[in-house]
Structures are given as structure tokens and as C-alpha cells.
Amino acid sequence: MNKLISSLLLIMLCTGTSAQRADYRVVPLPQSVQTDTTKCFTLSSGMTIAYDAANPEVARTAMWLRQWVSDAAGLTLTLAPDDRHAAVTLALVPKGAAKGKARRKAAPVAEAPDGAEQSRYAISVGKEGIRLTAATAEGLFRAAQTLRKSLPIADSQTAWQAVECPYATVTDVPRFGYRGVHFDTARHYFGIDVIKQYIDLMAMHGCNQLHWHITDDQGWRFEVKAYPRLAREGSVRRQTVLGTNSSIYDGVPHGGFYTQEECREVVNYAAQRYINIIPEIDLPGHMMSALHVFPELGCTGGPYQVMERWGISDDVLCAGNDDVLTFLRTVLGEICDVFPSPYIHIGGDECPKVRWKNCAKCQAKGRQLGITAQEGRTVEAQLQTYINSQMEQFLAGRGRVIIGWDETLEGGLTENAIVMSWRGMNGGIEAARQHHRVIMSPTDYCYIDYYQTRSHWGAPLGIGGYVPCSKVYSLEPVPEALTADEQPYILGPQVNLWGEYVAYPEHVFYMLLPRLDAISEVQWTPAEAKDYDDFRQRLNHMLRLYDKAGITYCHTIE
Ligand code: ACM
Ligand code: ZN
């Protein structure tokens, strides 16, 4: 009888006010969550977190977890590295002990990242408490993020006395090794505090690659020590057009650039959160800010202005001037000094060929290289491939691999180039068939500079289009058109936030959230476990976390 009463009490406790129960079905949904809802471990203030203090990464994660538990549930836990009776334990265990098998094989290329396997972790909740295990410190970080998102959220006034954590086993590993988010801070400059917030949100969602677009026609934002004038003068446009390329300008200069010291700070901040930063120097187009400073690098010699309007410039770097290659090697050399990323993005999108067609130096270069027009490949497209191959060779000497937008297919891909497919999926399909690695970022699903609500009433200005949260969620990054041998070339998906119309931090986060939640589940969760209605329910918890943290997001979720 006593046993029955105590079981009933336990069930009542465990099924009591749902707001005080942990729920491990977070965003992104872990690979496996098995819960026994009849039994709970009670987590309360004053309990401890144990961890391997000899490992500074694990110690840091433990410290963050303590803060996150306090932020979400209002419980105050104490760090006690050696406490064998701790309520929460972060333990590094030998490989394989954090159960579950990777769903995807690594891509069949030697230098393919294994960004999936190193995130593997398990959480077990039982009468001894909550145990987070992984073979890597990164895995423990992912586990801590899941636990953090599992906790019920106390409002600002009332902290929970205790949180009921149902007994459970969670085993998890992401579907894709590459889980990217792009951020254009060339069109509008944001200080590194905003970049860090962006990184924090990415980390919360299990993303591991920040594609940082730091140069464009409207501003050069990376300090190059060899060319002090480049960022100083190339970062400033005299004014900015109002609206979507109206005839009115704001008359206000816009500037700002990142010193190399700041970039290193951002790289370290991201690395602590297991995020790699892929810098992009967009070349040979989107270069008006550099041409403004060095007009001799253009086909016509200029003068050129840092652009004050949006769109594509016909003026690009001259393909027939060897000084251009010297310039680019110098810039990319300093990029490599600052960014340890195995990948360097060299852009390659939207490079009109009209100047090259009419430039004696460009045409002479084509002849010197023996380039002739071929079916489907103009001389000028192949000149772009020539520049790319020069950059690829230079960067290979620094141990790096290039990424280019899908236009780089047009003149022929260079040997090891990775393709970022943005004009739909076809570029990615073609590249994978040529056995090149691919990042899927098609506009229709992944362009989060597009509107996310059908009605624009009350919405901040967007570039156009319509990519609601549900659309992002519906992306399947691995096309059925690819064979089983070709599919592993798809490294993973990425959302892109271009900055033409995004000038304030609140607007950044409004565009990002909750579409980041949607892409995170595409990146992380097995395809067969995805379910939009279920996601939409789980998303409510994330929105409450954003509310509590005072983070702006789009409240109209379509
Ligand atoms: C791009 O959106 N121009 C890559
Ligand atoms: Zn030229």
C-alpha cells in the first residue's frame, strides 16, 4: 500500500504542473529521446555540477551550464568538480560509450570535416541524477545545450524551487557535418558584440560554421595591414540609398571595419563555442570598395566609388592585370593569418563579364593562357576560373580549401573547390556529380533576407521574396537526383542573411529567428524524424527562451 501511495505521489510529482518539468524534445530534435514519465529526478537549488576540472574546455562548459540553468529555470547550482554524488555530471568517456551510431558516412574525400561525429553525446537521467557523456569536449557542450533547452522556463520574478527531470536516455549526433549560417556585415557594419550574439544563437542551435561576408561593393570591412587605406577608405560609403533603390539618399556616411585583433577575438569566441569562422573575400566581382581605393586594379582605371545603392556592379577586378593577383594573395594571406578556418570563401558570384570582354589586358591574358571559347564556356568565364585556380593554389600552400558560389561552375571548377549552391539546387547537383563537395543554400529555402511573412504590413523592409519558417523547415538538402555515391558530397545546408536592408541588431535577430530554429532541425535531425507540426509545438519553448533573454524574433510564424 505504501509503495502504491509513493508511486502515485511520484507520478503526481512527475506529471504535476507541466511548466516545472524538463522536456528533452528540444530544437533541434535529438536523434533519440526515450523517456520514462513515471519517474523523475528532482533538480533543485544548492545541488552540484561535477566535471573533469583538468580539462579546461569541459570546465568552461560546466560553468556555462550553471549559468544557463540559472537563466532558464532560476535554479542555483554549485560547481563541484569532484563531487561523486553531484546532481549533474559532465563526463568524457571513451569513444563509443556515448551510444548511438552516426547515420551518415563521412564524405569520401580525405579532408572532409567530421563535424558530425565530434558532436555526439548522450544524456541519461536516473535516480543518481543527470549524466552528460561524450567522447569529446564538443559533445559535452552539445549535451549541455540540450539540457539547457530542456528545462522549464521560470519567469523573471519567480524561480522554480525544483525542476522535475523525467528519467530518460537521450542519444544524439547531428545528421550533417557542416551546419552553416551566413552573415553579411559588409552592406551594414555591426560591431563584434552583435557578431558574438549571433554566434551564441548559432551555438544554441548546434550550428558549427559561420560564413562571415566581410567585403562587398558597399564596404570593405577587413583590416589588411599591407594596405592600410583599404579598410580605412574602402569601408566608408558617403551615403545610402533609401528603400529598395529609390532615388533618395540618406546623406549619412556609413562605415566601420574589423581590425585583425577584433577578428581574432571573434575567432576565439566562436572556437570556444565549437564554431569555425569561414571568412569570405568576394572576388573578382563585388569589389567596388577595393576599386575605390585602388582604381588601377579595374579594367577602366576608374574612378570608382564605394557603392551607395544595392545591386551588381559591371566594374570588377581586371583579369588581365597581374597586380590583381598580387593584391588578392596579399589580402588572402592576411586572412589566413587571422582565420584558422580550413575553408576560405572566395565568392565568385555575380561577376559581370562586360568589362573583360572590352578590356585589351583581359583579352590578351585569355590569349596568353590559350583560352578559347568552348561549348557552354565563354573565354571570360574561363578567365574567372583562372583567377580561382591561382587563389586555390595560393591557399592550398597555406593548407586551405576554397569555397565558391555556384557561378564558379560556369568556367569549370578548380580541382578541390567546394561549391555553395544558391541559385537553386542544380549547381550543387552538378558539382556533386563532378565529385566536388557542396553546401546547399538555395534561395527559395535558405535566404533569410527574404520576407518571412506573406503580409508585409508592419514588417521591416526586406529584399523581397517569401521564405517563411515552414519553407526553411521543408528543405531536404540531399537531392534524390544524386546517386548513393554522390550524396555524401553534400556537406550540409546553410541559411544566408544578406545585409542590404538589415541595419540594426533587432532587425538582424528578427530575420534570423525563428528561421534559425527551422534550419537547425534540417541540419541536425534525421530527415525521417522531421515533422513541422511537432517542431512548431517545440518551438514555443525556444520563443519563451528568447523572450526571457530579451532577444527580438519574428512573432508571425508561417
Ligand atoms: C548571392 O546571393 N549573390 C550569392
Ligand atoms: Zn581587364
Tab-separated table of N, CA and C and ligand atoms in Angstrom, residues 299 318-319 359 362, ligand 2:
chain	number	residue	atom	x	y	z
A	299	CYS	N	39.444	47.355	-64.897
A	299	CYS	CA	39.745	47.350	-66.334
A	299	CYS	C	39.839	48.767	-66.893
A	318	CYS	N	40.232	43.533	-62.756
A	318	CYS	CA	40.695	43.193	-64.110
A	318	CYS	C	41.382	41.822	-64.087
A	319	ALA	N	40.954	40.977	-65.009
A	319	ALA	CA	41.517	39.620	-65.050
A	319	ALA	C	42.858	39.572	-65.798
A	359	CYS	N	38.156	44.695	-72.547
A	359	CYS	CA	39.430	45.126	-71.957
A	359	CYS	C	40.585	44.441	-72.700
A	362	CYS	N	42.550	42.008	-70.443
A	362	CYS	CA	41.828	40.750	-70.158
A	362	CYS	C	41.879	39.833	-71.380
B	2	ZN	ZN	40.577	43.882	-67.687
